[in-house]
GROMACS .gro file of C-alpha atoms in nm:
model
  179
    1MET     CA    1  -4.512  -2.090  11.381
    2SER     CA    2  -4.682  -2.057  11.017
    3GLU     CA    3  -4.631  -1.930  10.650
    4ILE     CA    4  -4.659  -1.577  10.727
    5PRO     CA    5  -4.326  -1.431  10.810
    6ARG     CA    6  -4.263  -1.274  11.111
    7GLY     CA    7  -4.310  -0.899  11.165
    8ARG     CA    8  -4.081  -0.669  11.262
    9SER     CA    9  -4.109  -0.363  11.469
   10GLU     CA   10  -3.922  -0.024  11.542
   11THR     CA   11  -4.014   0.224  11.830
   12HIS     CA   12  -3.932   0.602  11.833
   13ASP     CA   13  -4.003   0.867  12.102
   14GLY     CA   14  -4.047   0.607  12.369
   15ASP     CA   15  -4.432   0.499  12.279
   16THR     CA   16  -4.468   0.509  11.870
   17HIS     CA   17  -4.436   0.217  11.716
   18LEU     CA   18  -4.409   0.094  11.391
   19LEU     CA   19  -4.522  -0.230  11.280
   20ARG     CA   20  -4.416  -0.400  10.948
   21PHE     CA   21  -4.504  -0.729  10.761
   22THR     CA   22  -4.429  -0.828  10.418
   23VAL     CA   23  -4.663  -1.103  10.337
   24GLU     CA   24  -4.673  -1.277   9.990
   25LEU     CA   25  -5.003  -1.422   9.881
   26PRO     CA   26  -5.093  -1.674   9.577
   27HIS     CA   27  -5.372  -1.472   9.481
   28PRO     CA   28  -5.414  -1.187   9.214
   29PRO     CA   29  -5.414  -0.826   9.336
   30SER     CA   30  -5.744  -0.762   9.292
   31GLU     CA   31  -5.878  -1.056   9.503
   32VAL     CA   32  -5.649  -0.908   9.791
   33TRP     CA   33  -5.722  -0.556   9.718
   34THR     CA   34  -6.117  -0.681   9.771
   35ALA     CA   35  -6.000  -0.853  10.088
   36VAL     CA   36  -5.834  -0.533  10.221
   37THR     CA   37  -6.051  -0.280  10.085
   38THR     CA   38  -6.459  -0.403  10.112
   39PRO     CA   39  -6.675  -0.425  10.445
   40GLU     CA   40  -6.737  -0.840  10.280
   41GLY     CA   41  -6.334  -0.894  10.220
   42LEU     CA   42  -6.238  -0.711  10.533
   43ALA     CA   43  -6.547  -0.953  10.751
   44ARG     CA   44  -6.392  -1.280  10.607
   45TRP     CA   45  -6.081  -1.198  10.786
   46LEU     CA   46  -6.028  -0.887  11.006
   47CYS     CA   47  -6.378  -0.728  11.122
   48ALA     CA   48  -6.675  -0.560  11.022
   49ALA     CA   49  -6.624  -0.228  10.825
   50ASP     CA   50  -6.968   0.002  10.791
   51PRO     CA   51  -6.933   0.255  10.695
   52LEU     CA   52  -6.660   0.230  10.490
   53GLU     CA   53  -6.616   0.500  10.214
   54PRO     CA   54  -6.368   0.395   9.944
   55ARG     CA   55  -6.211   0.724   9.904
   56LEU     CA   56  -5.945   0.973  10.018
   57GLY     CA   57  -6.099   1.145  10.335
   58GLY     CA   58  -6.403   0.897  10.370
   59ARG     CA   59  -6.505   0.764  10.667
   60VAL     CA   60  -6.436   0.426  10.838
   61VAL     CA   61  -6.582   0.241  11.103
   62LEU     CA   62  -6.462  -0.123  11.187
   63HIS     CA   63  -6.607  -0.342  11.433
   64ARG     CA   64  -6.452  -0.596  11.611
   65LEU     CA   65  -6.641  -0.918  11.584
   66THR     CA   66  -6.484  -1.089  11.880
   67SER     CA   67  -6.564  -0.891  12.147
   68GLY     CA   68  -6.901  -0.772  12.105
   69ASP     CA   69  -6.975  -0.429  11.942
   70THR     CA   70  -6.673  -0.267  11.990
   71GLU     CA   71  -6.669   0.028  11.756
   72ASP     CA   72  -6.319   0.193  11.600
   73PRO     CA   73  -6.420   0.513  11.368
   74GLY     CA   74  -6.136   0.682  11.164
   75GLN     CA   75  -6.081   0.786  10.813
   76VAL     CA   76  -5.940   0.673  10.502
   77THR     CA   77  -5.624   0.861  10.472
   78ALA     CA   78  -5.447   0.722  10.178
   79TRP     CA   79  -5.651   0.576   9.873
   80ASP     CA   80  -5.488   0.469   9.559
   81PRO     CA   81  -5.725   0.204   9.401
   82GLU     CA   82  -5.556  -0.138   9.352
   83SER     CA   83  -5.271  -0.027   9.529
   84VAL     CA   84  -5.270   0.173   9.851
   85ALA     CA   85  -5.546   0.199  10.126
   86GLU     CA   86  -5.487   0.359  10.477
   87TYR     CA   87  -5.698   0.360  10.762
   88THR     CA   88  -5.614   0.598  11.055
   89VAL     CA   89  -5.858   0.465  11.350
   90ASP     CA   90  -5.928   0.544  11.701
   91PRO     CA   91  -5.559   0.636  11.928
   92THR     CA   92  -5.530   0.243  12.001
   93HIS     CA   93  -5.514   0.112  11.646
   94GLY     CA   94  -5.367   0.430  11.459
   95ARG     CA   95  -5.253   0.421  11.131
   96ILE     CA   96  -5.305   0.078  10.943
   97ARG     CA   97  -5.180   0.061  10.544
   98PHE     CA   98  -5.205  -0.187  10.328
   99HIS     CA   99  -4.963  -0.158  10.017
  100LEU     CA  100  -5.011  -0.443   9.727
  101GLU     CA  101  -4.757  -0.527   9.462
  102PRO     CA  102  -4.803  -0.773   9.232
  103GLY     CA  103  -4.608  -1.106   9.308
  104PRO     CA  104  -4.297  -1.219   9.163
  105GLY     CA  105  -4.441  -1.490   8.922
  106PRO     CA  106  -4.442  -1.452   8.557
  107GLY     CA  107  -4.638  -1.103   8.501
  108GLY     CA  108  -4.744  -1.098   8.897
  109ASP     CA  109  -5.101  -1.171   8.804
  110GLY     CA  110  -5.104  -1.488   9.010
  111SER     CA  111  -4.966  -1.365   9.323
  112THR     CA  112  -4.949  -1.050   9.564
  113VAL     CA  113  -4.681  -0.897   9.751
  114LEU     CA  114  -4.841  -0.714  10.084
  115ARG     CA  115  -4.663  -0.461  10.236
  116PHE     CA  116  -4.857  -0.354  10.570
  117THR     CA  117  -4.740  -0.152  10.808
  118ASN     CA  118  -4.946   0.003  11.122
  119GLU     CA  119  -4.828   0.281  11.326
  120LEU     CA  120  -4.939   0.317  11.689
  121ARG     CA  121  -4.906   0.460  12.033
  122GLY     CA  122  -4.882   0.267  12.343
  123PRO     CA  123  -4.669   0.104  12.587
  124PRO     CA  124  -4.378  -0.160  12.488
  125GLU     CA  125  -4.653  -0.484  12.575
  126HIS     CA  126  -4.952  -0.289  12.346
  127ARG     CA  127  -4.670  -0.301  12.065
  128LEU     CA  128  -4.585  -0.686  12.154
  129ASP     CA  129  -4.986  -0.750  12.169
  130ARG     CA  130  -5.049  -0.578  11.826
  131LEU     CA  131  -4.795  -0.766  11.640
  132ALA     CA  132  -4.903  -1.095  11.756
  133ALA     CA  133  -5.277  -0.978  11.656
  134TRP     CA  134  -5.154  -0.856  11.283
  135HIS     CA  135  -4.983  -1.192  11.245
  136ASP     CA  136  -5.294  -1.380  11.369
  137HIS     CA  137  -5.520  -1.199  11.089
  138PHE     CA  138  -5.263  -1.259  10.814
  139GLU     CA  139  -5.324  -1.624  10.881
  140TRP     CA  140  -5.705  -1.572  10.865
  141LEU     CA  141  -5.671  -1.380  10.569
  142ALA     CA  142  -5.445  -1.623  10.391
  143ARG     CA  143  -5.708  -1.878  10.456
  144ALA     CA  144  -5.998  -1.650  10.373
  145LEU     CA  145  -5.825  -1.600  10.019
  146ASP     CA  146  -5.807  -1.954  10.002
  147GLY     CA  147  -6.185  -1.969  10.069
  148HIS     CA  148  -6.217  -2.050  10.449
  149PRO     CA  149  -6.327  -1.755  10.589
  150ALA     CA  150  -6.311  -1.678  10.957
  151ASP     CA  151  -6.610  -1.848  11.188
  152TRP     CA  152  -6.595  -1.580  11.460
  153ARG     CA  153  -6.812  -1.780  11.689
  154GLN     CA  154  -6.527  -2.058  11.687
  155ARG     CA  155  -6.220  -1.814  11.753
  156THR     CA  156  -6.041  -1.853  12.052
  157SER     CA  157  -5.743  -1.648  12.175
  158GLU     CA  158  -5.518  -1.992  12.174
  159ARG     CA  159  -5.332  -1.924  11.857
  160TRP     CA  160  -5.258  -1.514  11.931
  161LEU     CA  161  -5.118  -1.605  12.315
  162HIS     CA  162  -4.902  -1.832  12.126
  163LEU     CA  163  -4.776  -1.584  11.906
  164ARG     CA  164  -4.745  -1.326  12.163
  165GLY     CA  165  -4.498  -1.534  12.349
  166LEU     CA  166  -4.300  -1.556  12.033
  167TYR     CA  167  -4.281  -1.205  12.022
  168GLU     CA  168  -4.207  -1.154  12.340
  169ARG     CA  169  -3.907  -1.403  12.317
  170ASP     CA  170  -3.823  -1.217  12.030
  171ALA     CA  171  -3.819  -0.898  12.201
  172ALA     CA  172  -3.648  -0.986  12.540
  173ARG     CA  173  -3.309  -0.857  12.593
  174TRP     CA  174  -3.024  -1.113  12.597
  175PRO     CA  175  -2.867  -1.177  12.964
  176LYS     CA  176  -2.585  -0.988  13.034
  177TRP     CA  177  -2.275  -1.198  12.941
  178GLU     CA  178  -2.008  -1.273  13.262
  179PRO     CA  179  -1.680  -1.413  13.221
   0.00000   0.00000   0.00000
């Protein structure tokens, strides 16, 4: 797979999914904060953001760079500078939360633990789609922080399809055992 740990999920009330990723990044929290909370940072690995008002209640509109001019409007629903950024965008994407903590190294100034959650509604297939998509995005985030931002013109769905297959396989029920 990749150095990004597998995401986890749970489902409530049949169609409400909570996705979780914990990603250790060998970059200081200030760099990761910039990557997840500024238009310039987000465009290097996730999407364009215009506007992005960095405050509780601020407007945010995410523009997917791989699918034309798709806009996902929303609001900043949590904002604790250098620690927590949360965006709630259209019903398809739901609540997206980035929580940063200093990494386990000496003093924690050289690395960051990113605790990510995404609460959204949809059928089980949508949950698997989003797990694969976020996993793919976090691989792009790691590369962007290493100085290799996404080249959206070169991006294909091949990696996403591979990840989607792995998440689908992991979600499959074990066959019934019959002696």
